[in-house]
């Protein structure tokens, strides 16, 4: 078994952001292990765009049943691809699909598994990959060196640098048979509901204004929405706020939510639990607004304002509006 295989997605003719992050990580492993980078591609999409990111072989499976995500069928497809490619390491994005598939895939392949990976390297002495993941709610980093191959790993989105294009690349495509039939699917898609989103996406925003339990209820978020609008940013939340149902869970930032890496992160009424801070370590500047001067958020914040958000946010938004001319 050799090579690093990433589960690739092509969106509008280009590799998705998560695919480029997987490829960035795959190349780091490939360099250390001196093994090639391959990709598994389900469905249609131009494999050629992957060659320009250093992919040498694309294992493609195409089948009408793979059009919509269905865990049993996608699992079967990935198992077939793994058997064809025989990789040392399989990398999946730690998004909802990757999290859904990884453990089941590892079981079927009798593979090792590491989830939530935030860093990787190759141990030079043993030429073996190592995976770093948060432990004890983000208070420590566990270094995992699986002893079996293959290894299935999910990478935490937005934590790895995206692979850069190498210009016109050359690779080859290997078609993989798809022994799929509808009887293998034990669940069926009943309805797809698209969450309404307006403005800039939380994960891509250069400014994020997040609110926590300290807002006291859903109404407090309107002040954050206004500040985010003025700063052309997005609104996020702590898990306390999403668990309370004040805002949708898609807005949750942190270990079990989204990882953000904005230029400016404003934490309002958030105490700074390690699980929340795990999602903002990539933020360049963190500003905290909190009534409690002893709050842990001030240990990670670059700038802190002690006080009630209700009195601080309106003049802050007004000043920003004046400065930004909007
Ligand atoms: C396995 C696991 C995973 C988790 N994953 C996540 C995650 O992904 N993201 C996440 O956020 N949490 C996560 N949590 C929960 C986390 O441990 C904390 O419970 C949560 O982050 C607390 O949210 P909070 O800071 O909004 O609330 P609190 O800790 O209650 O803090 C509220 C803060 O608001 C301040 N405040 C009160 N009134 C005002 C006011 N008027 N103006 C300004 N400040 C005010 C208070 O001083 C306090 O500091 C996870 C927990 C576990 C166990």
Coordinates of N, CA, C and O and ligand atoms in Angstrom, one line a residue, residues 211-215 237-241 252-257 268-273 275-276 289-292 295 307-310, ligand 1:
X211 N -21.9 36.1 18.9 CA -22.6 36.3 20.2 C -22.7 35.1 21.0 O -22.8 34.0 20.5
X212 N -22.8 35.2 22.3 CA -22.9 34.1 23.2 C -24.0 34.2 24.2 O -24.9 35.1 24.0
X213 N -24.0 33.4 25.2 CA -25.1 33.4 26.2 C -25.3 34.8 26.9 O -26.4 35.2 27.3
X214 N -24.2 35.6 26.9 CA -24.3 36.9 27.5 C -25.2 37.8 26.8 O -25.6 38.9 27.4
X215 N -25.7 37.5 25.6 CA -26.6 38.4 24.9 C -28.0 38.3 25.6 O -28.9 39.1 25.4
X237 N -21.8 32.5 16.4 CA -22.3 32.3 17.8 C -21.6 31.2 18.5 O -20.9 30.4 18.0
X238 N -21.7 31.3 19.9 CA -21.2 30.2 20.7 C -22.2 29.1 20.7 O -23.4 29.3 20.3
X239 N -21.8 27.9 21.2 CA -22.7 26.8 21.3 C -23.8 27.1 22.3 O -24.9 26.6 22.1
X240 N -23.5 27.8 23.3 CA -24.6 28.2 24.3 C -25.7 28.9 23.5 O -26.9 28.6 23.8
X241 N -25.4 29.8 22.6 CA -26.4 30.5 21.9 C -27.2 29.6 20.9 O -28.4 29.8 20.7
X252 N -22.7 28.2 14.6 CA -21.8 27.8 15.7 C -20.4 27.8 15.3 O -20.0 27.2 14.4
X253 N -19.6 28.5 16.1 CA -18.1 28.6 15.9 C -17.5 27.8 17.0 O -17.9 27.8 18.2
X254 N -16.5 27.0 16.7 CA -15.7 26.2 17.7 C -15.4 24.8 17.4 O -15.5 24.4 16.2
X255 N -15.0 24.1 18.4 CA -14.5 22.7 18.1 C -15.6 21.8 17.4 O -15.2 21.1 16.5
X256 N -16.8 21.9 17.8 CA -17.8 21.2 17.1 C -18.7 22.0 16.2 O -19.7 21.6 15.7
X257 N -18.2 23.2 15.9 CA -18.9 24.1 15.0 C -17.9 24.4 13.9 O -17.1 23.6 13.5
X268 N -18.8 38.7 21.5 CA -19.7 39.5 22.4 C -20.4 38.5 23.3 O -21.1 37.6 22.9
X269 N -20.2 38.7 24.6 CA -20.9 37.9 25.6 C -20.5 36.5 25.5 O -21.4 35.6 25.7
X270 N -19.3 36.2 25.2 CA -18.8 34.8 25.1 C -17.6 34.7 26.1 O -16.7 35.5 26.2
X271 N -17.7 33.6 26.9 CA -16.7 33.5 28.0 C -15.3 33.0 27.6 O -14.4 33.2 28.3
X272 N -15.2 32.4 26.4 CA -13.9 31.9 25.9 C -13.6 30.5 26.4 O -12.4 30.2 26.7
X273 N -14.6 29.6 26.4 CA -14.3 28.2 26.7 C -13.4 27.7 25.6 O -13.4 28.1 24.5
X275 N -13.4 25.1 24.0 CA -14.1 24.5 22.8 C -14.5 25.6 21.8 O -14.6 25.4 20.6
X276 N -14.7 26.8 22.3 CA -15.1 27.9 21.4 C -13.8 28.5 20.8 O -13.7 28.7 19.6
X289 N -15.9 41.6 24.1 CA -16.8 42.5 24.8 C -17.5 41.7 25.9 O -18.2 40.7 25.6
X290 N -17.2 42.0 27.2 CA -17.7 41.1 28.2 C -17.8 41.9 29.5 O -17.0 42.7 29.8
X291 N -18.8 41.6 30.3 CA -19.0 42.3 31.6 C -18.1 41.9 32.6 O -17.8 42.6 33.6
X292 N -17.5 40.7 32.5 CA -16.7 40.1 33.5 C -15.2 40.3 33.2 O -14.7 39.6 32.3
X295 N -13.1 37.1 32.8 CA -13.5 36.1 31.8 C -12.3 35.6 31.0 O -11.4 36.4 30.6
X307 N -17.7 45.6 29.7 CA -19.0 46.3 29.8 C -20.1 45.5 29.2 O -19.9 44.5 28.6
X308 N -21.3 46.1 29.3 CA -22.5 45.5 28.8 C -22.6 45.8 27.3 O -22.5 46.9 26.8
X309 N -22.8 44.7 26.5 CA -22.8 44.8 25.1 C -23.8 45.8 24.6 O -23.7 46.5 23.6
X310 N -24.9 45.9 25.4 CA -26.1 46.7 24.9 C -25.7 48.2 24.9 O -26.2 49.0 24.1
Ligands
LIG1 C1 -17.6 18.3 23.5 C2 -18.0 19.8 23.6 C3 -17.9 20.5 22.4 C4 -18.2 21.9 22.5 N1 -18.1 22.6 21.3 C5 -18.3 23.9 21.3 C6 -18.2 24.7 20.2 O1 -17.9 24.2 19.1 N2 -18.4 26.0 20.3 C7 -18.7 26.6 21.5 O2 -18.9 27.9 21.5 N3 -18.9 25.9 22.6 C8 -18.7 24.6 22.5 N4 -18.9 23.8 23.7 C9 -19.5 24.5 24.9 C10 -18.5 25.3 25.7 O3 -17.8 24.4 26.6 C11 -19.1 26.4 26.5 O4 -20.2 25.9 27.2 C12 -19.7 27.5 25.5 O5 -18.8 27.9 24.6 C13 -20.2 28.7 26.4 O6 -20.8 29.6 25.6 P1 -20.8 31.1 26.0 O7 -19.4 31.6 26.1 O8 -21.7 31.8 25.1 O9 -21.6 31.1 27.4 P2 -21.0 31.4 28.9 O10 -19.9 30.5 29.2 O11 -22.2 31.3 29.8 O12 -20.5 32.9 28.8 C14 -21.3 34.0 28.7 C15 -20.4 35.2 28.9 O13 -21.2 36.4 28.7 C16 -20.8 37.4 29.6 N5 -21.9 38.3 29.7 C17 -23.1 38.2 30.4 N6 -23.9 39.3 30.3 C18 -23.2 40.1 29.4 C19 -23.5 41.4 28.8 N7 -24.7 42.0 29.1 N8 -22.6 42.0 28.0 C20 -21.4 41.3 27.7 N9 -21.1 40.1 28.2 C21 -21.9 39.5 29.1 C22 -20.5 36.6 30.8 O14 -19.6 37.4 31.7 C23 -19.8 35.4 30.3 O15 -18.4 35.5 30.2 C24 -18.6 22.5 23.7 C25 -18.6 21.7 24.8 C26 -18.3 20.4 24.8 C27 -18.4 19.6 26.1

